[in-house]
Amino acid sequence: MDRPIGVIDSGFGGLTVAKEIMRQLPKEKIVYIGDSARCPYGPRSTEEVRQFTWEMIYELLNKQVKMIVIACNTATAVVLEEARIALEIPVIGVIQPGAVRAMQTTKNQHIAVIGTTGTISSHAYTSALTAISEDVQVESLACPLFVPLVEQGILNGQEAEQIVATSLEPLADSLFDTLILGCTHYPLLKPVIEKAMPNHVHVISSGEETAREVSSLLHYHNLNRTAACPPIHRFYTTGEAEPFREFAERWLTINAQNVDTISLKRGLANRVGLKW
Amino acid sequence: MDRPIGVIDSGFGGLTVAKEIMRQLPKEKIVYIGDSARCPYGPRSTEEVRQFTWEMIYELLNKQVKMIVIACNTATAVVLEEARIALEIPVIGVIQPGAVRAMQTTKNQHIAVIGTTGTISSHAYTSALTAISEDVQVESLACPLFVPLVEQGILNGQEAEQIVATSLEPLADSLFDTLILGCTHYPLLKPVIEKAMPNHVHVISSGEETAREVSSLLHYHNLNRTAACPPIHRFYTTGEAEPFREFAERWLTINAQNVDTISLKRGLANRVGLKW
């Protein structure tokens, strides 16, 4: 099936998921929308997150995607279930893949999750993990400075290290063996986060895990792209195109020639792919 | 949903998958059928493998399972696609999860697969891997002695080491960085196999990966068990119950009190869960 996979995020973070999809599924075409103009979603109200996310979903449906990846934890927590009910194409969020992998990895049933204020206060990871096992112990910590840090391109050096170390201090006395990066921006800070953690802690990136789930579900639904020509990816941002392209190329070494600014309109969406 | 997950295999091998499901999904109930009386499936004809596997599937449908895991690579290669078409409940095989994980793991796009003669000559892994990426290089090697070794409980020591090392010799000059254990019996030989491999090779166990896929799909289909009481698992074998119980408890530390011998009958199945 030659239709693209749609990936949406509040900004740059979902690019970590898109990059992993490109790596794990090199034949697949991606359409990416980053809502950089309204990023971050973390501190926004549930209603705003719902509205903005549905605007991006409508845009993806107009672009005839065969699957949607909500590559933003905050948006996943708010919209995933209703999008699965409303849409006929598969919809994947970033919370369940991270939770499933953490359960596969942990040896002491003690897991920590870091994310935005919105994700942490939604208890989405705690719910996902305890739905799997009641014996699992979960620590949650909001790290509201990490997304702004990433969006400004401060991914290493003294400032990044200091902010990360200070933010993670509340977890210092906890005995978890697995840490979930519960925000798609955080893998860009992974080296700095790993440095601030004891050696025995496994750090799980939602991007890698979600890409893996995309791969499984594409096959499960028989949706793999089989066209022989290499895929051409498209990137859209609600912000300025040039900084987006620069970020994608500099920090994610993604070839992002096709970046356009897009304006998302609230209103009647094209109903293709909608059940109602 | 209180209904069990059904797991089938030609013999003991699928217990490695069942054990991982128990570990990763401790709330779920499992019904296991091992066709020990007719094991191994590897050297059998496609028609025999098809018939025996469908007999187990019918038995699981009578037991009201909510999902079926074909925890046998040979049976997956022959029956998975037709079972997915015929059944309304989700059906998971062991080939795709191993292939997806190998694509996630490999750095040099060079993967080796070992399995039974039936699995290797079906080219199921090569097809699954090249469907994902045409740039991947795949070496395949049939290791027909490994299943009999495991079924006899020879899992370590000089004999096991010698047979494993000799069997794997044809791969010695190959530069793969990821090895798929393409048979659910093989994880029981994992320490011996790892010893025979260079240190940098990642060994992927289909059991772990399939359990992870079960976890993802249970959530995707909203089928998780939520009952508060601990699950009681049931085990059936077409062979003798006592050696089965001993094997499960000794080598897999599975509490397998509920083992019964079952006879599988060809003929009209209960059509519950069948689409036609």
Coordinates of C-alpha atoms in Angstrom, one line a residue:
Chain A
M1 CA 0.0 0.0 0.0
D2 CA 1.6 3.2 -1.2
R3 CA -0.1 5.6 1.2
P4 CA 2.1 7.3 3.8
I5 CA 2.2 6.8 7.6
G6 CA 1.1 10.0 9.4
V7 CA 3.1 11.2 12.4
I8 CA 2.0 14.1 14.6
D9 CA 3.6 15.9 17.5
S10 CA 3.5 19.2 19.4
G11 CA 6.8 20.1 17.8
F12 CA 10.2 18.5 17.1
G13 CA 9.9 15.6 19.6
G14 CA 8.0 13.3 17.2
L15 CA 10.9 13.4 14.9
T16 CA 12.6 10.9 17.2
V17 CA 9.7 8.6 16.4
A18 CA 9.8 9.4 12.7
K19 CA 13.5 8.8 12.5
E20 CA 13.1 5.4 14.1
I21 CA 10.3 4.5 11.7
M22 CA 12.6 5.5 8.8
R23 CA 15.4 3.3 10.2
Q24 CA 13.2 0.3 11.1
L25 CA 10.9 0.5 8.1
P26 CA 13.0 2.0 5.3
K27 CA 10.4 1.4 2.6
E28 CA 7.7 3.5 4.3
K29 CA 6.7 7.1 3.4
I30 CA 6.1 9.5 6.3
V31 CA 4.0 12.6 6.5
Y32 CA 4.9 14.6 9.6
I33 CA 3.1 17.5 11.3
G34 CA 4.7 19.3 14.1
D35 CA 2.6 22.0 15.9
S36 CA 5.7 24.1 16.8
A37 CA 3.7 27.3 16.8
R38 CA 1.7 26.0 19.8
C39 CA 4.4 23.9 21.5
P40 CA 4.7 22.8 24.3
Y41 CA 1.4 20.9 24.9
G42 CA 2.5 19.7 28.3
P43 CA 1.1 22.7 30.3
R44 CA -2.0 23.1 28.2
S45 CA -5.6 22.2 29.2
T46 CA -7.0 18.9 28.1
E47 CA -9.5 20.7 25.8
E48 CA -6.7 22.6 24.0
V49 CA -4.7 19.4 23.6
R50 CA -7.8 17.6 22.2
Q51 CA -8.6 20.4 19.7
F52 CA -5.1 20.9 18.4
T53 CA -4.5 17.1 18.1
W54 CA -7.7 16.6 16.2
E55 CA -6.8 19.5 13.8
M56 CA -3.6 17.6 13.0
I57 CA -5.5 14.3 12.6
Y58 CA -7.9 15.9 10.1
E59 CA -5.0 17.2 8.1
L60 CA -3.4 13.8 8.0
L61 CA -6.7 12.2 6.8
N62 CA -6.8 14.8 4.0
K63 CA -3.4 13.5 3.1
Q64 CA -4.7 9.9 2.8
V65 CA -2.5 8.4 5.5
K66 CA -2.9 4.6 6.1
M67 CA -2.0 4.8 9.8
I68 CA -1.6 7.6 12.4
V69 CA 1.1 7.7 15.0
I70 CA 0.4 10.2 17.8
A71 CA 4.0 10.8 18.6
C72 CA 3.4 13.0 21.6
N73 CA 2.7 11.6 25.0
T74 CA 0.5 14.5 26.1
A75 CA -1.7 14.1 23.0
T76 CA -1.7 10.3 23.3
A77 CA -3.0 10.5 26.9
V78 CA -5.9 12.8 25.8
V79 CA -6.9 11.6 22.3
L80 CA -5.7 8.0 21.6
E81 CA -8.8 6.2 22.8
E82 CA -11.3 8.4 21.1
A83 CA -9.3 8.5 17.8
R84 CA -9.2 4.7 17.8
I85 CA -13.0 4.6 18.1
A86 CA -13.5 7.3 15.5
L87 CA -11.1 6.3 12.8
E88 CA -11.0 3.2 10.6
I89 CA -7.3 3.3 10.1
P90 CA -5.0 2.1 12.9
V91 CA -3.9 4.7 15.4
I92 CA -0.9 4.2 17.6
G93 CA 0.2 6.2 20.6
V94 CA 3.5 6.4 22.4
I95 CA 2.5 5.3 25.9
Q96 CA 1.6 1.6 25.5
P97 CA 4.8 0.7 23.6
G98 CA 7.0 2.3 26.2
A99 CA 5.0 0.6 29.0
V100 CA 5.1 -2.8 27.4
R101 CA 8.9 -2.6 26.8
A102 CA 9.4 -1.4 30.4
M103 CA 7.5 -4.5 31.7
Q104 CA 9.7 -6.7 29.4
T105 CA 12.9 -5.1 30.7
T106 CA 12.4 -4.6 34.5
K107 CA 13.7 -7.2 36.8
N108 CA 12.6 -5.7 40.1
Q109 CA 9.2 -4.6 39.0
H110 CA 10.1 -1.0 39.9
I111 CA 9.8 1.5 37.1
A112 CA 10.2 5.3 36.9
V113 CA 8.6 7.6 34.3
I114 CA 9.5 11.1 33.4
G115 CA 7.4 13.3 31.2
T116 CA 5.7 16.7 30.8
T117 CA 3.3 18.0 33.5
G118 CA 0.3 17.0 31.3
T119 CA 1.5 13.4 30.8
I120 CA 2.5 12.9 34.4
S121 CA -0.7 14.3 35.9
S122 CA -2.8 12.2 33.5
H123 CA -1.3 9.1 35.2
A124 CA -1.3 7.5 31.7
Y125 CA 1.8 5.5 32.3
T126 CA 0.9 4.4 35.8
S127 CA -2.5 3.2 34.4
A128 CA -0.9 1.4 31.5
L129 CA 1.7 -0.3 33.8
T130 CA -0.7 -1.3 36.5
A131 CA -3.2 -2.6 34.0
I132 CA -0.5 -5.1 33.0
S133 CA 0.6 -5.9 36.5
E134 CA -0.6 -4.9 39.9
D135 CA 2.7 -5.8 41.5
V136 CA 4.6 -3.1 39.6
Q137 CA 5.8 0.0 41.5
V138 CA 5.8 3.2 39.5
E139 CA 7.5 6.5 40.3
S140 CA 6.5 9.5 38.2
L141 CA 8.2 12.8 37.8
A142 CA 7.3 15.8 35.7
C143 CA 10.3 17.5 34.0
P144 CA 8.7 20.7 32.5
L145 CA 12.1 22.2 31.5
F146 CA 13.1 19.4 29.2
V147 CA 10.8 20.3 26.2
P148 CA 11.8 24.0 26.1
L149 CA 15.5 22.9 26.4
V150 CA 15.1 20.6 23.4
E151 CA 13.1 23.0 21.3
Q152 CA 15.9 25.5 21.8
G153 CA 18.5 23.0 20.7
I154 CA 20.3 22.9 24.0
L155 CA 21.0 19.1 24.0
N156 CA 24.3 18.9 25.7
G157 CA 26.9 21.0 27.6
Q158 CA 26.9 22.4 31.1
E159 CA 23.5 24.0 31.0
A160 CA 21.7 20.9 29.8
E161 CA 23.6 18.7 32.3
Q162 CA 22.8 21.0 35.2
I163 CA 19.1 21.3 34.4
V164 CA 18.7 17.6 33.8
A165 CA 20.6 16.6 37.0
T166 CA 18.6 19.1 39.1
S167 CA 15.3 18.0 37.5
L168 CA 16.0 14.3 38.2
E169 CA 17.1 14.8 41.8
P170 CA 13.7 13.7 43.3
L171 CA 14.4 10.2 41.9
A172 CA 17.8 9.9 43.5
D173 CA 16.8 7.6 46.4
S174 CA 14.4 5.4 44.4
L175 CA 15.4 1.8 43.5
F176 CA 13.9 1.5 40.0
D177 CA 15.8 -0.4 37.4
T178 CA 14.0 1.0 34.3
L179 CA 13.3 4.6 33.3
I180 CA 10.8 5.4 30.7
L181 CA 11.4 8.6 28.7
G182 CA 7.7 9.5 28.6
C183 CA 8.0 12.3 26.2
T184 CA 9.3 12.1 22.6
H185 CA 11.5 15.1 23.0
Y186 CA 13.5 13.4 25.7
P187 CA 15.5 10.9 23.6
L188 CA 17.3 14.0 22.3
L189 CA 18.6 14.4 25.8
K190 CA 19.2 10.7 26.3
P191 CA 23.0 10.9 26.7
V192 CA 22.7 13.6 29.3
I193 CA 19.9 11.7 31.1
E194 CA 21.8 8.5 31.1
K195 CA 24.8 10.3 32.6
A196 CA 22.6 11.5 35.5
M197 CA 21.4 8.0 36.2
P198 CA 23.1 5.0 38.0
N199 CA 24.6 2.6 35.5
H200 CA 22.2 -0.3 36.1
V201 CA 19.1 1.7 35.1
H202 CA 17.8 0.9 31.6
V203 CA 16.5 3.9 29.7
I204 CA 13.6 3.2 27.4
S205 CA 13.0 5.5 24.5
S206 CA 9.4 5.8 23.4
G207 CA 10.5 6.5 19.8
E208 CA 12.3 3.2 19.2
E209 CA 9.5 1.2 20.9
T210 CA 6.7 3.0 19.0
A211 CA 8.5 2.4 15.7
R212 CA 8.6 -1.2 16.5
E213 CA 4.8 -1.2 17.2
V214 CA 4.2 0.5 13.9
S215 CA 6.2 -2.3 12.2
S216 CA 4.1 -5.0 14.0
L217 CA 0.8 -3.4 13.2
L218 CA 1.6 -2.6 9.6
H219 CA 2.2 -6.3 9.1
Y220 CA -0.8 -7.3 11.3
H221 CA -3.1 -5.2 9.1
N222 CA -1.3 -6.1 5.9
L223 CA -0.5 -2.4 5.1
N224 CA 3.3 -2.6 4.3
R225 CA 4.4 -0.5 1.4
T226 CA 5.8 -2.6 -1.4
A227 CA 6.5 0.0 -4.1
A228 CA 10.0 -0.4 -5.4
C229 CA 10.9 3.3 -5.6
P230 CA 12.4 4.9 -2.5
P231 CA 10.0 6.8 -0.2
I232 CA 9.8 10.6 -0.2
H233 CA 8.9 12.0 3.2
R234 CA 7.0 15.3 3.8
F235 CA 7.3 17.5 6.8
Y236 CA 4.8 20.2 7.9
T237 CA 5.2 22.6 10.8
T238 CA 2.8 25.3 12.1
G239 CA 5.9 27.3 12.8
E240 CA 8.7 28.5 10.5
A241 CA 10.0 26.0 8.0
E242 CA 13.7 26.9 8.1
P243 CA 14.4 26.3 11.8
F244 CA 12.4 23.1 11.6
R245 CA 14.5 21.8 8.7
E246 CA 17.7 22.9 10.4
F247 CA 16.7 21.1 13.6
A248 CA 15.8 17.9 11.8
E249 CA 19.0 17.8 9.8
R250 CA 21.3 19.0 12.6
W251 CA 20.1 16.9 15.5
L252 CA 18.4 14.0 13.9
T253 CA 20.4 13.8 10.6
I254 CA 17.1 13.4 8.9
N255 CA 17.1 14.6 5.2
A256 CA 14.3 17.1 5.6
Q257 CA 14.2 18.9 2.2
N258 CA 10.5 18.9 2.0
V259 CA 9.4 21.2 4.9
D260 CA 6.4 23.5 4.5
T261 CA 4.6 25.7 6.9
I262 CA 1.0 24.7 7.3
S263 CA -1.9 26.4 9.0
L264 CA -4.3 24.1 10.8
K265 CA -7.9 25.1 10.5
R266 CA -10.6 24.2 12.9
G267 CA -13.8 23.2 11.2
L268 CA -15.3 20.6 9.0
A269 CA -12.8 18.0 8.2
N270 CA -12.7 15.7 5.2
R271 CA -14.6 12.7 6.5
V272 CA -12.5 10.2 4.6
G273 CA -11.5 7.4 7.0
L274 CA -13.8 8.6 9.8
K275 CA -16.4 6.1 11.0
W276 CA -19.0 8.7 11.8
Chain B
M1 CA -12.0 -10.1 29.7
D2 CA -11.6 -13.3 31.7
R3 CA -11.1 -15.7 28.8
P4 CA -7.7 -17.3 28.5
I5 CA -4.9 -16.8 25.9
G6 CA -4.3 -20.0 23.9
V7 CA -0.8 -21.0 23.2
I8 CA 0.1 -24.0 20.9
D9 CA 3.3 -25.7 19.9
S10 CA 4.6 -29.0 18.6
G11 CA 5.9 -29.8 22.1
F12 CA 7.8 -28.1 24.9
G13 CA 9.2 -25.2 22.9
G14 CA 6.1 -23.0 23.2
L15 CA 6.5 -23.1 27.0
T16 CA 9.3 -20.5 26.5
V17 CA 6.7 -18.2 25.0
A18 CA 4.1 -19.1 27.7
K19 CA 6.6 -18.4 30.4
E20 CA 7.4 -15.0 28.9
I21 CA 3.6 -14.2 28.7
M22 CA 3.3 -15.1 32.4
R23 CA 6.2 -12.8 33.2
Q24 CA 5.2 -9.9 31.1
L25 CA 1.4 -10.2 31.6
P26 CA 1.0 -11.7 35.1
K27 CA -2.8 -11.2 35.1
E28 CA -3.5 -13.3 32.0
K29 CA -4.7 -16.9 32.0
I30 CA -3.0 -19.3 29.6
V31 CA -4.3 -22.6 28.0
Y32 CA -1.3 -24.4 26.5
I33 CA -1.4 -27.3 24.1
G34 CA 1.8 -29.1 23.2
D35 CA 1.6 -31.8 20.5
S36 CA 4.5 -33.8 22.0
A37 CA 3.2 -37.1 20.6
R38 CA 3.9 -35.9 17.1
C39 CA 6.9 -33.6 17.8
P40 CA 9.0 -32.5 16.0
Y41 CA 7.1 -30.7 13.3
G42 CA 10.2 -29.4 11.5
P43 CA 10.8 -32.4 9.2
R44 CA 7.0 -33.0 8.5
S45 CA 5.2 -32.2 5.3
T46 CA 3.3 -28.9 5.0
E47 CA 0.0 -30.8 4.9
E48 CA 0.7 -32.6 8.2
V49 CA 1.8 -29.4 9.9
R50 CA -1.4 -27.7 8.6
Q51 CA -3.6 -30.5 9.9
F52 CA -2.1 -30.9 13.3
T53 CA -2.0 -27.1 13.9
W54 CA -5.7 -26.7 13.0
E55 CA -6.6 -29.6 15.3
M56 CA -5.0 -27.6 18.2
I57 CA -6.6 -24.4 17.1
Y58 CA -10.1 -26.1 17.1
E59 CA -9.4 -27.4 20.6
L60 CA -8.4 -23.9 21.8
L61 CA -11.6 -22.4 20.2
N62 CA -13.6 -25.0 22.2
K63 CA -11.8 -23.7 25.3
Q64 CA -13.1 -20.1 24.5
V65 CA -9.7 -18.5 24.1
K66 CA -9.7 -14.7 23.3
M67 CA -6.4 -14.8 21.3
I68 CA -4.2 -17.6 19.8
V69 CA -0.5 -17.6 19.9
I70 CA 1.1 -20.1 17.4
A71 CA 4.2 -20.5 19.4
C72 CA 5.9 -22.7 16.9
N73 CA 7.8 -21.3 13.9
T74 CA 7.1 -24.3 11.6
A75 CA 3.4 -24.0 12.3
T76 CA 3.4 -20.2 12.0
A77 CA 5.0 -20.4 8.6
V78 CA 2.3 -22.8 7.3
V79 CA -0.9 -21.7 9.1
L80 CA -0.7 -18.1 10.4
E81 CA -2.0 -16.2 7.4
E82 CA -5.0 -18.6 6.9
A83 CA -5.8 -18.6 10.6
R84 CA -5.9 -14.8 10.6
I85 CA -8.3 -14.9 7.7
A86 CA -10.5 -17.6 9.2
L87 CA -10.7 -16.5 12.8
E88 CA -12.3 -13.5 14.4
I89 CA -10.0 -13.5 17.4
P90 CA -6.4 -12.2 17.0
V91 CA -3.8 -14.8 16.0
I92 CA -0.1 -14.1 16.6
G93 CA 2.8 -16.1 15.2
V94 CA 6.4 -16.1 16.3
I95 CA 8.1 -15.1 13.1
Q96 CA 7.1 -11.4 12.7
P97 CA 8.0 -10.4 16.3
G98 CA 11.4 -11.9 16.0
A99 CA 12.0 -10.3 12.6
V100 CA 10.8 -6.8 13.8
R101 CA 13.0 -7.0 16.8
A102 CA 16.0 -8.1 14.7
M103 CA 15.5 -5.0 12.4
Q104 CA 15.3 -2.8 15.5
T105 CA 18.6 -4.3 16.8
T106 CA 20.9 -4.8 13.8
K107 CA 23.4 -2.0 13.1
N108 CA 25.0 -3.5 10.0
Q109 CA 21.8 -4.8 8.3
H110 CA 23.2 -8.4 8.4
I111 CA 21.1 -10.9 10.3
A112 CA 21.3 -14.7 10.7
V113 CA 18.4 -17.0 11.4
I114 CA 18.6 -20.6 12.8
G115 CA 15.5 -22.9 12.9
T116 CA 14.2 -26.3 12.0
T117 CA 14.4 -27.6 8.5
G118 CA 10.8 -26.8 7.9
T119 CA 11.1 -23.2 9.0
I120 CA 14.3 -22.5 7.1
S121 CA 13.1 -24.1 3.9
S122 CA 9.9 -22.0 4.1
H123 CA 12.1 -18.8 3.9
A124 CA 9.6 -17.3 6.3
Y125 CA 12.2 -15.2 8.1
T126 CA 13.9 -14.1 4.9
S127 CA 10.5 -13.0 3.5
A128 CA 9.6 -11.2 6.7
L129 CA 12.9 -9.4 6.9
T130 CA 13.1 -8.4 3.2
A131 CA 9.5 -7.2 3.2
I132 CA 10.7 -4.7 5.8
S133 CA 13.9 -3.7 4.1
E134 CA 15.5 -4.8 0.8
D135 CA 18.9 -3.8 2.1
V136 CA 19.0 -6.5 4.8
Q137 CA 21.3 -9.5 4.2
V138 CA 20.0 -12.7 5.7
E139 CA 21.8 -16.0 6.4
S140 CA 19.7 -19.0 7.2
L141 CA 20.8 -22.3 8.8
A142 CA 18.7 -25.3 9.7
C143 CA 19.7 -26.9 13.0
P144 CA 17.7 -30.1 13.0
L145 CA 19.4 -31.6 16.0
F146 CA 18.4 -28.8 18.4
V147 CA 14.7 -29.7 18.9
P148 CA 15.4 -33.4 19.8
L149 CA 18.2 -32.2 22.1
V150 CA 15.7 -30.0 24.0
E151 CA 12.9 -32.5 24.0
Q152 CA 15.3 -34.9 25.7
G153 CA 16.3 -32.3 28.3
I154 CA 19.9 -32.1 27.2
L155 CA 20.3 -28.3 27.7
N156 CA 23.9 -28.0 28.8
G157 CA 27.1 -29.9 29.3
Q158 CA 29.6 -31.3 26.8
E159 CA 27.1 -33.1 24.5
A160 CA 24.9 -30.0 24.1
E161 CA 27.9 -27.7 23.6
Q162 CA 29.5 -30.0 21.0
I163 CA 26.3 -30.4 19.0
V164 CA 25.5 -26.7 19.1
A165 CA 29.1 -25.7 18.1
T166 CA 29.2 -28.2 15.2
S167 CA 25.7 -27.2 14.0
L168 CA 26.6 -23.5 14.0
E169 CA 30.0 -23.9 12.2
P170 CA 28.6 -22.9 8.7
L171 CA 28.0 -19.4 10.1
A172 CA 31.5 -19.0 11.4
D173 CA 32.8 -16.7 8.6
S174 CA 29.6 -14.6 8.3
L175 CA 29.6 -11.0 9.6
F176 CA 26.0 -10.8 11.0
D177 CA 25.5 -8.8 14.2
T178 CA 22.1 -10.3 15.1
L179 CA 21.0 -13.9 15.4
I180 CA 17.3 -14.9 15.5
L181 CA 16.5 -18.1 17.4
G182 CA 13.8 -19.0 14.8
C183 CA 12.4 -21.9 16.9
T184 CA 10.8 -21.6 20.3
H185 CA 12.8 -24.6 21.6
Y186 CA 16.1 -22.8 21.1
P187 CA 15.9 -20.3 23.9
L188 CA 16.3 -23.3 26.2
L189 CA 19.8 -23.7 24.6
K190 CA 20.5 -19.9 24.6
P191 CA 23.4 -20.0 27.0
V192 CA 25.1 -22.7 24.9
I193 CA 24.3 -20.9 21.7
E194 CA 25.6 -17.6 23.0
K195 CA 28.8 -19.3 24.1
A196 CA 29.3 -20.5 20.5
M197 CA 28.9 -17.0 19.1
P198 CA 31.2 -14.0 19.0
N199 CA 30.5 -11.5 21.8
H200 CA 29.2 -8.8 19.6
V201 CA 26.3 -10.9 18.3
H202 CA 22.9 -10.1 19.7
V203 CA 20.7 -13.2 20.2
I204 CA 17.0 -12.6 19.8
S205 CA 14.6 -15.0 21.5
S206 CA 11.2 -15.3 19.8
G207 CA 9.6 -16.1 23.1
E208 CA 10.3 -12.7 24.7
E209 CA 9.4 -10.8 21.5
T210 CA 6.2 -12.7 20.9
A211 CA 5.0 -12.1 24.5
R212 CA 5.6 -8.4 23.9
E213 CA 3.5 -8.5 20.8
V214 CA 0.7 -10.3 22.8
S215 CA 0.9 -7.5 25.3
S216 CA 0.6 -4.8 22.6
L217 CA -2.3 -6.5 20.8
L218 CA -4.2 -7.3 23.9
H219 CA -4.2 -3.6 24.6
Y220 CA -4.9 -2.7 21.0
H221 CA -8.0 -4.9 21.0
N222 CA -8.9 -4.0 24.5
L223 CA -8.8 -7.6 25.7
N224 CA -6.8 -7.4 28.9
R225 CA -7.9 -9.5 31.8
T226 CA -9.0 -7.3 34.7
A227 CA -10.3 -9.9 37.2
A228 CA -8.7 -9.5 40.6
C229 CA -8.1 -13.2 41.4
P230 CA -4.8 -14.6 40.2
P231 CA -4.9 -16.6 36.9
I232 CA -4.9 -20.4 36.8
H233 CA -3.1 -21.8 33.8
R234 CA -4.0 -25.1 32.1
F235 CA -1.6 -27.3 30.2
Y236 CA -2.5 -30.1 27.7
T237 CA -0.1 -32.4 25.9
T238 CA -0.8 -35.1 23.4
G239 CA 2.0 -37.1 25.1
E240 CA 2.3 -38.2 28.7
A241 CA 1.4 -35.7 31.3
E242 CA 4.1 -36.5 33.9
P243 CA 7.2 -35.9 31.7
F244 CA 5.6 -32.7 30.5
R245 CA 5.0 -31.4 34.0
E246 CA 8.5 -32.3 35.0
F247 CA 10.0 -30.5 32.0
A248 CA 8.0 -27.4 32.6
E249 CA 8.9 -27.3 36.3
R250 CA 12.5 -28.3 36.0
W251 CA 13.6 -26.3 33.0
L252 CA 11.2 -23.4 32.9
T253 CA 10.3 -23.1 36.6
I254 CA 6.7 -22.9 35.6
N255 CA 4.2 -24.1 38.2
A256 CA 2.5 -26.7 36.0
Q257 CA 0.2 -28.6 38.4
N258 CA -2.6 -28.7 35.8
V259 CA -1.3 -30.9 33.1
D260 CA -3.6 -33.3 31.3
T261 CA -3.2 -35.6 28.3
I262 CA -5.5 -34.7 25.5
S263 CA -6.3 -36.4 22.2
L264 CA -6.8 -34.2 19.3
K265 CA -9.6 -35.2 16.9
R266 CA -9.8 -34.3 13.3
G267 CA -13.3 -33.5 12.2
L268 CA -16.0 -31.0 12.7
A269 CA -14.8 -28.3 15.1
N270 CA -16.9 -26.1 17.2
R271 CA -17.4 -23.1 14.9
V272 CA -17.3 -20.5 17.7
G273 CA -15.0 -17.8 16.6
L274 CA -14.7 -19.0 13.0
K275 CA -15.7 -16.5 10.3
W276 CA -16.9 -19.2 7.9

